[in-house]
CSV table of C-alpha atoms and ligand atoms in Angstrom, one decimal:
chain,number,residue,atom,x,y,z
A,506,MET,CA,26.6,20.5,17.7
A,507,ILE,CA,22.8,19.9,17.9
A,508,SER,CA,21.9,16.3,17.4
A,509,PHE,CA,19.6,15.4,14.6
A,510,ALA,CA,16.8,14.2,17.0
A,511,ALA,CA,17.1,17.4,19.0
A,512,SER,CA,16.9,19.6,15.9
A,513,ILE,CA,13.4,18.4,15.1
A,514,SER,CA,10.8,20.7,16.6
A,515,ARG,CA,9.1,19.6,19.8
A,516,PRO,CA,6.4,17.1,19.2
A,517,ASN,CA,2.8,18.3,19.6
A,518,PHE,CA,1.5,15.9,22.1
A,519,MET,CA,-2.1,17.0,21.6
A,520,ARG,CA,-2.1,16.0,18.0
A,521,LYS,CA,-3.0,12.5,16.8
A,522,VAL,CA,-3.3,11.5,13.2
A,523,TYR,CA,-4.2,8.0,12.2
A,524,LEU,CA,-2.9,7.1,8.8
A,525,ASP,CA,-2.6,3.3,9.2
A,526,SER,CA,-6.0,2.1,7.9
A,527,ALA,CA,-4.4,-0.7,5.8
A,528,ALA,CA,-3.2,-2.2,9.1
A,529,THR,CA,-6.6,-1.8,10.7
A,530,THR,CA,-9.4,0.7,10.6
A,531,GLN,CA,-11.3,2.7,13.2
A,532,MET,CA,-14.6,1.0,13.9
A,533,ARG,CA,-17.7,2.8,12.8
A,534,PRO,CA,-19.9,3.9,15.8
A,535,GLU,CA,-22.9,2.3,14.2
A,536,VAL,CA,-21.0,-1.0,14.1
A,537,ILE,CA,-20.1,-0.8,17.8
A,538,GLU,CA,-23.8,0.0,18.6
A,539,LYS,CA,-25.1,-3.0,16.6
A,540,MET,CA,-22.5,-5.3,18.2
A,541,THR,CA,-23.4,-4.1,21.7
A,542,GLU,CA,-27.1,-4.7,21.0
A,543,VAL,CA,-26.3,-8.3,20.0
A,544,MET,CA,-24.1,-9.0,23.0
A,545,GLN,CA,-26.8,-7.6,25.3
A,546,LEU,CA,-29.8,-9.2,23.8
A,547,SER,CA,-28.7,-12.3,22.0
A,548,TYR,CA,-26.2,-14.1,24.1
A,549,GLY,CA,-27.5,-17.6,23.4
A,550,ASN,CA,-25.3,-20.2,21.8
A,551,PRO,CA,-26.4,-20.3,18.1
A,552,SER,CA,-26.3,-24.1,18.2
A,553,SER,CA,-28.9,-24.3,21.0
A,554,THR,CA,-32.4,-25.0,19.9
A,555,HIS,CA,-34.2,-22.8,22.5
A,556,ALA,CA,-35.3,-19.3,21.7
A,557,TYR,CA,-32.0,-17.7,22.9
A,558,GLY,CA,-30.0,-20.0,20.5
A,559,ARG,CA,-32.5,-19.4,17.6
A,560,SER,CA,-32.2,-15.6,18.1
A,561,ALA,CA,-28.3,-15.8,17.9
A,562,LYS,CA,-28.5,-18.1,14.9
A,563,SER,CA,-30.9,-15.8,13.0
A,564,TYR,CA,-28.4,-12.9,13.6
A,565,ILE,CA,-25.7,-15.0,12.0
A,566,GLU,CA,-27.8,-16.1,9.0
A,567,ASN,CA,-29.1,-12.5,8.4
A,568,ALA,CA,-25.4,-11.4,8.5
A,569,ARG,CA,-24.6,-14.1,5.9
A,570,LYS,CA,-27.4,-13.0,3.7
A,571,THR,CA,-26.3,-9.3,3.8
A,572,VAL,CA,-22.7,-10.3,2.9
A,573,ALA,CA,-23.9,-12.5,0.1
A,574,LYS,CA,-26.2,-9.8,-1.3
A,575,TYR,CA,-23.4,-7.2,-1.5
A,576,LEU,CA,-21.0,-9.6,-3.2
A,577,ASN,CA,-23.7,-11.2,-5.4
A,578,VAL,CA,-23.1,-14.8,-4.2
A,579,THR,CA,-25.3,-17.3,-2.5
A,580,ALA,CA,-25.3,-17.3,1.3
A,581,SER,CA,-24.0,-20.9,1.4
A,582,GLU,CA,-20.8,-19.8,-0.3
A,583,ILE,CA,-19.8,-17.6,2.7
A,584,VAL,CA,-17.8,-19.3,5.5
A,585,PHE,CA,-17.2,-17.0,8.6
A,586,THR,CA,-13.7,-17.3,10.0
A,587,SER,CA,-11.5,-15.6,12.6
A,588,GLY,CA,-10.2,-13.3,9.8
A,589,GLY,CA,-8.3,-13.1,6.6
A,590,THR,CA,-5.4,-15.3,7.7
A,591,GLU,CA,-7.7,-18.2,8.5
A,592,ALA,CA,-9.6,-17.8,5.3
A,593,ASP,CA,-6.4,-17.9,3.3
A,594,ASN,CA,-5.3,-21.0,5.2
A,595,LEU,CA,-8.6,-22.7,4.6
A,596,ALA,CA,-8.5,-22.4,0.9
A,597,LEU,CA,-4.8,-23.1,0.4
A,598,ASN,CA,-4.6,-26.1,2.8
A,599,SER,CA,-7.8,-27.8,1.5
A,600,ALA,CA,-6.9,-27.2,-2.1
A,601,VAL,CA,-3.7,-29.3,-1.6
A,602,ARG,CA,-5.1,-31.8,0.9
A,603,ASP,CA,-8.5,-32.4,-0.7
A,604,LEU,CA,-8.6,-31.1,-4.2
A,605,GLY,CA,-5.5,-32.8,-5.6
A,606,VAL,CA,-3.5,-29.6,-6.1
A,607,LYS,CA,0.2,-30.5,-6.6
A,608,ARG,CA,1.4,-27.1,-7.7
A,609,ILE,CA,0.9,-23.5,-6.4
A,610,ILE,CA,1.8,-20.4,-8.5
A,611,THR,CA,2.0,-17.3,-6.4
A,612,SER,CA,4.2,-14.1,-6.1
A,613,LYS,CA,6.9,-12.9,-3.9
A,614,ILE,CA,4.8,-9.9,-2.8
A,615,GLU,CA,1.8,-11.8,-1.3
A,616,HIS,CA,0.8,-11.3,2.3
A,617,HIS,CA,2.6,-13.7,4.8
A,618,ALA,CA,-0.8,-15.3,5.4
A,619,VAL,CA,-0.4,-16.8,1.9
A,620,LEU,CA,3.4,-17.0,1.6
A,621,TYR,CA,4.1,-18.8,4.9
A,622,THR,CA,1.1,-21.1,4.3
A,623,VAL,CA,2.5,-22.0,0.9
A,624,ASN,CA,5.9,-22.7,2.5
A,625,GLN,CA,4.3,-24.9,5.1
A,626,LEU,CA,2.4,-26.9,2.4
A,627,GLN,CA,5.6,-27.3,0.4
A,628,GLN,CA,7.2,-28.9,3.4
A,629,CYS,CA,4.3,-31.1,4.4
A,630,TYR,CA,3.1,-32.2,1.0
A,631,ASP,CA,6.1,-31.7,-1.2
A,632,ILE,CA,4.1,-29.6,-3.7
A,633,GLU,CA,5.8,-27.6,-6.4
A,634,VAL,CA,5.8,-23.8,-5.8
A,635,GLU,CA,6.5,-21.3,-8.6
A,636,TYR,CA,6.7,-17.5,-8.2
A,637,VAL,CA,5.4,-15.4,-11.1
A,638,ASN,CA,7.7,-12.7,-12.3
A,639,LEU,CA,7.0,-9.1,-11.4
A,640,LYS,CA,7.1,-6.2,-13.8
A,641,ASP,CA,8.2,-2.7,-13.0
A,642,CYS,CA,6.4,-1.3,-10.0
A,643,GLY,CA,5.6,-4.8,-8.9
A,644,SER,CA,2.7,-5.6,-11.2
A,645,ILE,CA,2.2,-9.3,-12.1
A,646,ASP,CA,3.7,-10.4,-15.4
A,647,LEU,CA,0.7,-12.1,-16.9
A,648,ASP,CA,2.6,-13.6,-19.9
A,649,HIS,CA,4.9,-15.3,-17.4
A,650,LEU,CA,1.8,-16.5,-15.4
A,651,VAL,CA,0.5,-18.2,-18.6
A,652,THR,CA,3.9,-19.7,-19.3
A,653,LEU,CA,4.0,-21.1,-15.8
A,654,MET,CA,0.5,-22.5,-16.0
A,655,GLN,CA,1.2,-24.2,-19.4
A,656,SER,CA,4.6,-25.6,-18.3
A,657,SER,CA,3.1,-28.5,-16.3
A,658,ASP,CA,0.2,-30.9,-16.4
A,659,GLU,CA,0.0,-31.1,-12.6
A,660,LYS,CA,-3.2,-29.8,-11.0
A,661,THR,CA,-2.4,-26.1,-10.2
A,662,LEU,CA,-3.8,-23.4,-7.9
A,663,VAL,CA,-2.9,-19.8,-8.5
A,664,SER,CA,-2.9,-17.5,-5.5
A,665,LEU,CA,-2.5,-13.8,-6.2
A,666,MET,CA,-3.9,-11.0,-4.1
A,667,HIS,CA,-6.3,-8.4,-5.4
A,668,VAL,CA,-4.9,-5.3,-3.7
A,669,ASN,CA,-1.4,-5.4,-2.3
A,670,ASN,CA,-1.4,-4.3,1.3
A,671,GLU,CA,2.0,-2.6,1.2
A,672,VAL,CA,2.2,-0.8,-2.2
A,673,GLY,CA,-1.5,-0.9,-3.2
A,674,ASN,CA,-1.1,-2.5,-6.7
A,675,ILE,CA,-4.4,-3.8,-8.0
A,676,LEU,CA,-4.6,-7.1,-9.9
A,677,ASP,CA,-7.1,-7.5,-12.7
A,678,LEU,CA,-9.2,-10.2,-11.0
A,679,GLN,CA,-11.4,-10.8,-14.1
A,680,LYS,CA,-8.4,-11.2,-16.5
A,681,VAL,CA,-6.3,-13.4,-14.2
A,682,GLY,CA,-9.3,-15.5,-13.3
A,683,GLU,CA,-10.1,-16.1,-17.0
A,684,LEU,CA,-6.5,-17.0,-17.7
A,685,CYS,CA,-6.5,-19.5,-14.8
A,686,HIS,CA,-9.7,-21.2,-15.8
A,687,GLN,CA,-8.6,-21.3,-19.5
A,688,ASN,CA,-5.5,-23.1,-18.3
A,689,GLY,CA,-7.3,-25.4,-16.0
A,690,ALA,CA,-6.0,-23.8,-12.7
A,691,LEU,CA,-8.0,-23.0,-9.6
A,692,PHE,CA,-7.8,-19.3,-8.6
A,693,HIS,CA,-7.5,-18.1,-5.0
A,694,SER,CA,-7.3,-14.4,-4.3
A,695,ASP,CA,-6.6,-12.6,-1.0
A,696,THR,CA,-9.2,-9.8,-1.2
A,697,VAL,CA,-8.5,-8.5,2.4
A,698,GLN,CA,-7.6,-5.0,1.1
A,699,SER,CA,-10.2,-4.7,-1.5
A,700,ILE,CA,-13.6,-6.0,-0.2
A,701,GLY,CA,-15.4,-3.2,1.4
A,702,HIS,CA,-13.4,-0.7,-0.7
A,703,TYR,CA,-14.3,-1.8,-4.2
A,704,GLU,CA,-17.6,-3.3,-5.5
A,705,ILE,CA,-16.9,-6.9,-6.5
A,706,ASP,CA,-19.5,-9.2,-8.1
A,707,LEU,CA,-17.9,-12.4,-7.0
A,708,GLN,CA,-20.5,-14.6,-8.9
A,709,ASN,CA,-19.4,-13.1,-12.2
A,710,THR,CA,-15.7,-13.0,-11.4
A,711,PRO,CA,-13.8,-16.2,-12.2
A,712,VAL,CA,-12.4,-16.7,-8.8
A,713,ASP,CA,-12.8,-19.9,-6.7
A,714,PHE,CA,-11.8,-18.7,-3.2
A,715,THR,CA,-11.2,-15.4,-1.6
A,716,ALA,CA,-10.3,-14.2,1.9
A,717,VAL,CA,-11.9,-11.2,3.7
A,718,SER,CA,-11.3,-9.4,7.0
A,719,ALA,CA,-13.7,-7.1,8.8
A,720,HIS,CA,-11.2,-4.9,10.5
A,721,LYS,CA,-10.0,-3.6,7.2
A,722,PHE,CA,-13.4,-1.9,6.5
A,723,HIS,CA,-14.3,-0.4,9.9
A,724,GLY,CA,-15.5,-3.6,11.4
A,725,PRO,CA,-14.3,-5.6,14.4
A,726,LYS,CA,-11.0,-7.6,14.6
A,727,GLY,CA,-11.0,-11.4,14.8
A,728,VAL,CA,-13.6,-12.0,12.2
A,729,GLY,CA,-13.7,-12.5,8.4
A,730,PHE,CA,-14.9,-14.9,5.9
A,731,ALA,CA,-13.8,-17.1,3.0
A,732,TYR,CA,-15.8,-17.1,-0.2
A,733,VAL,CA,-15.9,-20.7,-1.4
A,734,ARG,CA,-17.4,-21.2,-4.8
A,735,LYS,CA,-20.3,-23.7,-4.8
A,736,ASN,CA,-19.3,-27.3,-5.5
A,737,SER,CA,-15.6,-26.6,-5.2
A,738,GLY,CA,-15.2,-29.6,-2.9
A,739,LEU,CA,-13.3,-27.6,-0.3
A,740,LYS,CA,-13.2,-29.3,3.1
A,741,PRO,CA,-12.7,-27.9,6.7
A,742,LEU,CA,-9.5,-27.0,8.3
A,743,ILE,CA,-10.9,-26.9,11.9
A,744,PHE,CA,-12.9,-29.9,13.1
A,745,GLY,CA,-15.4,-30.3,15.9
A,746,GLY,CA,-19.0,-29.1,15.8
A,747,GLU,CA,-21.2,-28.7,12.8
A,748,GLN,CA,-21.1,-24.9,12.7
A,749,GLU,CA,-20.8,-23.2,9.3
A,750,ARG,CA,-22.4,-26.3,7.8
A,751,GLY,CA,-19.4,-28.3,8.9
A,752,TYR,CA,-16.9,-26.0,7.1
A,753,ARG,CA,-15.6,-24.4,10.3
A,754,ALA,CA,-16.2,-25.9,13.7
A,755,GLY,CA,-16.4,-23.8,16.9
A,756,THR,CA,-19.1,-21.6,18.5
A,757,GLU,CA,-19.6,-18.6,16.2
A,758,SER,CA,-18.6,-15.1,17.4
A,759,VAL,CA,-22.1,-13.8,16.9
A,760,HIS,CA,-21.4,-10.1,17.7
A,761,ASN,CA,-18.3,-10.1,15.5
A,762,ILE,CA,-20.2,-11.7,12.6
A,763,VAL,CA,-23.0,-9.1,12.9
A,764,GLY,CA,-20.4,-6.3,13.2
A,765,LEU,CA,-18.7,-7.6,10.0
A,766,ALA,CA,-22.0,-7.5,8.1
A,767,GLU,CA,-23.0,-4.1,9.4
A,768,ALA,CA,-19.6,-2.7,8.5
A,769,LEU,CA,-19.7,-4.2,5.0
A,770,GLN,CA,-23.2,-2.8,4.4
A,771,ILE,CA,-22.3,0.7,5.5
A,772,SER,CA,-19.0,0.6,3.5
A,773,TYR,CA,-20.9,-0.3,0.3
A,774,ASP,CA,-23.8,2.0,1.0
A,775,ASN,CA,-21.4,4.9,1.5
A,776,LEU,CA,-18.9,3.9,-1.2
A,777,ALA,CA,-20.2,6.5,-3.8
A,778,THR,CA,-19.3,9.3,-1.5
A,779,GLU,CA,-16.5,7.8,0.6
A,780,LYS,CA,-14.4,6.4,-2.2
A,781,PRO,CA,-14.0,9.8,-4.1
A,782,TYR,CA,-13.4,11.5,-0.8
A,783,THR,CA,-10.6,9.1,0.2
A,784,GLU,CA,-9.2,9.1,-3.3
A,785,GLY,CA,-9.1,12.9,-3.0
A,786,LEU,CA,-7.1,12.6,0.2
A,787,LYS,CA,-4.5,10.4,-1.5
A,788,THR,CA,-4.2,12.6,-4.5
A,789,TYR,CA,-3.9,15.7,-2.3
A,790,PHE,CA,-1.3,14.1,-0.1
A,791,MET,CA,0.9,13.0,-3.0
A,792,GLU,CA,0.6,16.5,-4.6
A,793,GLN,CA,1.6,18.2,-1.3
A,794,LEU,CA,4.5,15.8,-0.8
A,795,GLU,CA,5.8,16.5,-4.3
A,796,LYS,CA,5.5,20.2,-3.8
A,797,GLU,CA,7.2,20.3,-0.4
A,798,ILE,CA,9.7,17.5,-0.6
A,799,PRO,CA,11.7,17.5,-3.8
A,800,GLY,CA,12.9,14.0,-4.7
A,801,VAL,CA,10.1,12.2,-2.9
A,802,LYS,CA,9.0,9.0,-4.7
A,803,PHE,CA,6.0,6.7,-4.6
A,804,ASN,CA,6.7,3.0,-4.5
A,805,GLY,CA,5.0,0.3,-6.6
A,806,GLY,CA,2.2,1.6,-8.8
A,807,CYS,CA,1.0,4.2,-6.2
A,808,SER,CA,1.0,7.1,-8.6
A,809,ASN,CA,-1.5,5.5,-10.9
A,810,LEU,CA,-5.0,5.6,-9.4
A,811,VAL,CA,-6.3,3.0,-11.8
A,812,ASP,CA,-3.8,0.3,-11.1
A,813,SER,CA,-3.4,1.2,-7.4
A,814,THR,CA,-5.8,1.4,-4.5
A,815,TYR,CA,-7.1,4.8,-3.4
A,816,THR,CA,-6.6,3.8,0.2
A,817,LEU,CA,-2.8,3.9,0.6
A,818,VAL,CA,0.4,5.4,-0.7
A,819,ASN,CA,3.9,4.0,0.0
A,820,VAL,CA,6.4,6.9,0.1
A,821,CYS,CA,10.1,6.7,-0.4
A,822,LEU,CA,11.8,9.8,1.2
A,823,PRO,CA,14.9,11.3,-0.1
A,824,VAL,CA,17.0,11.1,3.0
A,825,SER,CA,20.1,9.2,3.9
A,826,ASN,CA,20.1,5.8,5.5
A,827,ASP,CA,21.5,7.0,8.8
A,828,LYS,CA,18.4,9.1,9.3
A,829,ALA,CA,16.0,6.4,8.2
A,830,ALA,CA,16.0,4.7,11.7
A,831,MET,CA,14.7,7.9,13.2
A,832,LEU,CA,11.8,8.4,10.9
A,833,LEU,CA,9.0,6.3,12.4
A,834,PHE,CA,10.1,7.3,15.8
A,835,GLN,CA,9.8,11.0,14.9
A,836,LEU,CA,6.4,10.5,13.3
A,837,ASP,CA,5.2,8.6,16.4
A,838,LEU,CA,6.5,11.4,18.6
A,839,ASN,CA,4.5,13.8,16.6
A,840,GLY,CA,1.3,11.7,17.0
A,841,ILE,CA,1.3,10.3,13.5
A,842,ALA,CA,0.5,6.6,13.1
A,843,CYS,CA,1.6,5.0,9.9
A,844,SER,CA,3.5,1.9,8.9
A,845,LYS,CA,7.0,0.8,7.7
A,846,GLY,CA,6.1,-1.8,5.2
A,847,SER,CA,3.1,-3.8,6.6
A,848,ALA,CA,1.9,-3.7,10.2
A,849,CYS,CA,1.9,-7.4,10.4
A,850,GLN,CA,5.8,-7.2,10.4
A,851,SER,CA,6.2,-4.6,13.0
A,852,GLY,CA,8.7,-5.6,15.6
A,853,SER,CA,10.7,-7.5,13.1
A,854,ASP,CA,13.9,-6.2,11.6
A,855,LYS,CA,13.7,-8.0,8.3
A,856,GLY,CA,12.3,-5.1,6.4
A,857,SER,CA,9.5,-5.4,3.9
A,858,HIS,CA,9.6,-8.5,1.7
A,859,VAL,CA,7.4,-6.6,-0.8
A,860,LEU,CA,9.8,-3.6,-1.1
A,861,ASN,CA,12.8,-6.0,-1.2
A,862,ALA,CA,11.2,-7.6,-4.2
A,863,ILE,CA,10.5,-4.4,-6.1
A,864,LEU,CA,12.8,-1.6,-5.2
A,865,SER,CA,16.2,-0.8,-6.5
A,866,GLU,CA,19.2,-1.1,-4.2
A,867,GLU,CA,19.4,2.7,-4.0
A,868,ASP,CA,15.8,3.1,-3.0
A,869,LEU,CA,16.0,0.3,-0.5
A,870,ASN,CA,18.6,2.4,1.3
A,871,LYS,CA,16.1,5.2,1.8
A,872,PRO,CA,13.2,5.1,4.3
A,873,SER,CA,9.9,4.1,2.9
A,874,VAL,CA,6.6,4.6,4.8
A,875,ARG,CA,3.1,3.4,4.1
A,876,PHE,CA,0.4,6.0,4.8
A,877,SER,CA,-3.1,4.6,4.5
A,878,PHE,CA,-6.3,6.6,4.5
A,879,SER,CA,-10.0,6.3,5.3
A,880,SER,CA,-13.0,8.7,5.2
A,881,PHE,CA,-12.3,9.5,8.8
A,882,ASN,CA,-9.2,11.5,7.7
A,883,THR,CA,-9.1,15.2,6.6
A,884,LYS,CA,-6.9,17.3,4.3
A,885,GLU,CA,-5.9,19.3,7.4
A,886,GLU,CA,-4.4,16.2,9.0
A,887,LEU,CA,-2.5,15.6,5.8
A,888,ASP,CA,-1.1,19.1,5.8
A,889,TYR,CA,0.2,18.5,9.3
A,890,VAL,CA,1.9,15.2,8.3
A,891,VAL,CA,3.5,16.8,5.2
A,892,GLY,CA,4.8,19.6,7.5
A,893,VAL,CA,6.4,17.0,9.9
A,894,LEU,CA,7.9,15.1,7.0
A,895,LYS,CA,9.3,18.2,5.4
A,896,GLN,CA,10.9,19.3,8.6
A,897,PHE,CA,12.4,15.8,8.9
A,898,THR,CA,13.9,15.7,5.5
A,899,GLU,CA,15.3,19.2,5.8
A,900,ASN,CA,17.0,18.8,9.1
B,1406,PLP,N1,-4.1,-10.5,3.8
B,1406,PLP,C1,-3.8,-9.2,3.7
B,1406,PLP,C2,-3.6,-8.6,2.3
B,1406,PLP,C3,-3.8,-8.3,4.8
B,1406,PLP,O1,-3.5,-7.1,4.7
B,1406,PLP,C4,-4.0,-8.9,6.1
B,1406,PLP,C5,-3.8,-8.1,7.3
B,1406,PLP,O2,-3.0,-7.3,7.4
B,1406,PLP,C6,-4.3,-10.3,6.2
B,1406,PLP,C7,-4.4,-11.0,5.0
B,1406,PLP,C8,-4.6,-10.9,7.5
B,1406,PLP,O3,-5.9,-10.6,7.9
B,1406,PLP,P1,-6.3,-10.9,9.4
B,1406,PLP,O4,-5.7,-9.8,10.2
B,1406,PLP,O5,-7.8,-10.7,9.4
B,1406,PLP,O6,-5.9,-12.2,9.8
């Protein structure tokens, strides 16, 4: 008898398809070029007062102005960080420690940068934590959110992500922000999967704090920023020097900050062409999967392009549990990079906390895979992936 693994056609070692852009994106060549220029020409410490230092400092401040311009905020509201995780930590920690927040309302499908931080705060400060109910497909139950906000007089922070990194569900930031402010709550949103992919006028969105990460929009890893609304009273998490106007001590990573701004600028300048192109890839991929693999399902709100991001699809394959373990292995052997749940969990056996919160018992027993796209992908690559998946489900 031929084993299942052996029955899959020989992998094509020449072929490589990257469909894991929600984990991290390929850097744009223009961004690498700009960063290289900064590393070569402007290696001074931005805190030094000599010409080398002033040059580095001006690169940072120009980057801050670029970011502020694209998000319609003032430059002083941008605090550069080591990435999205630190920006989430900054807002949540300081809200509890410095702003008198005694209660956090969040959801079970947030990124661990929020969930684990909230757990930690609960242990350290004995704050109250409430989880808002999820509706079908994992969307946030806004009626329940309002009920929760109105059920206590304690100072409350709501932390709900804009675009879910595993299933792509989009939160109506405007509506949730208005509800929060009408009910006297502060609003923090993890916008790591949306900034750079959607135009957001932060000034006119009722959100107090957001977290952003450059490597999700073709920029470098290890850099991001927190948007901190003016006069919010937020205080630093990291102490030391006076960098970032005292909000975040430590010598700035000048080349990374410049790379972030360059990547953000290109993403927004190209959005009018790259967004429809990438959305076309997602639609095409879903159509081909439905055509070739009867019984395939799309998790969360993936099928709805209004309520779900155009950058990813989370696919539940109609195969038995015993084959599930082989799936990522087979895809990898065939040169296909994608993700089981979220990349931040790879190496752990716990499964996805997001899928655990929203899928039925039956669907949890089938393999689910997240494919995420960028404008660097092609339909031809997707045809190849559909072919490999089809073969896998039929064998
Ligand atoms: N928040 C979300 C929604 C993410 O997808 C990620 C990264 O996977 C993060 C936060 C963490 O960002 P960073 O890798 O920049 O720390």
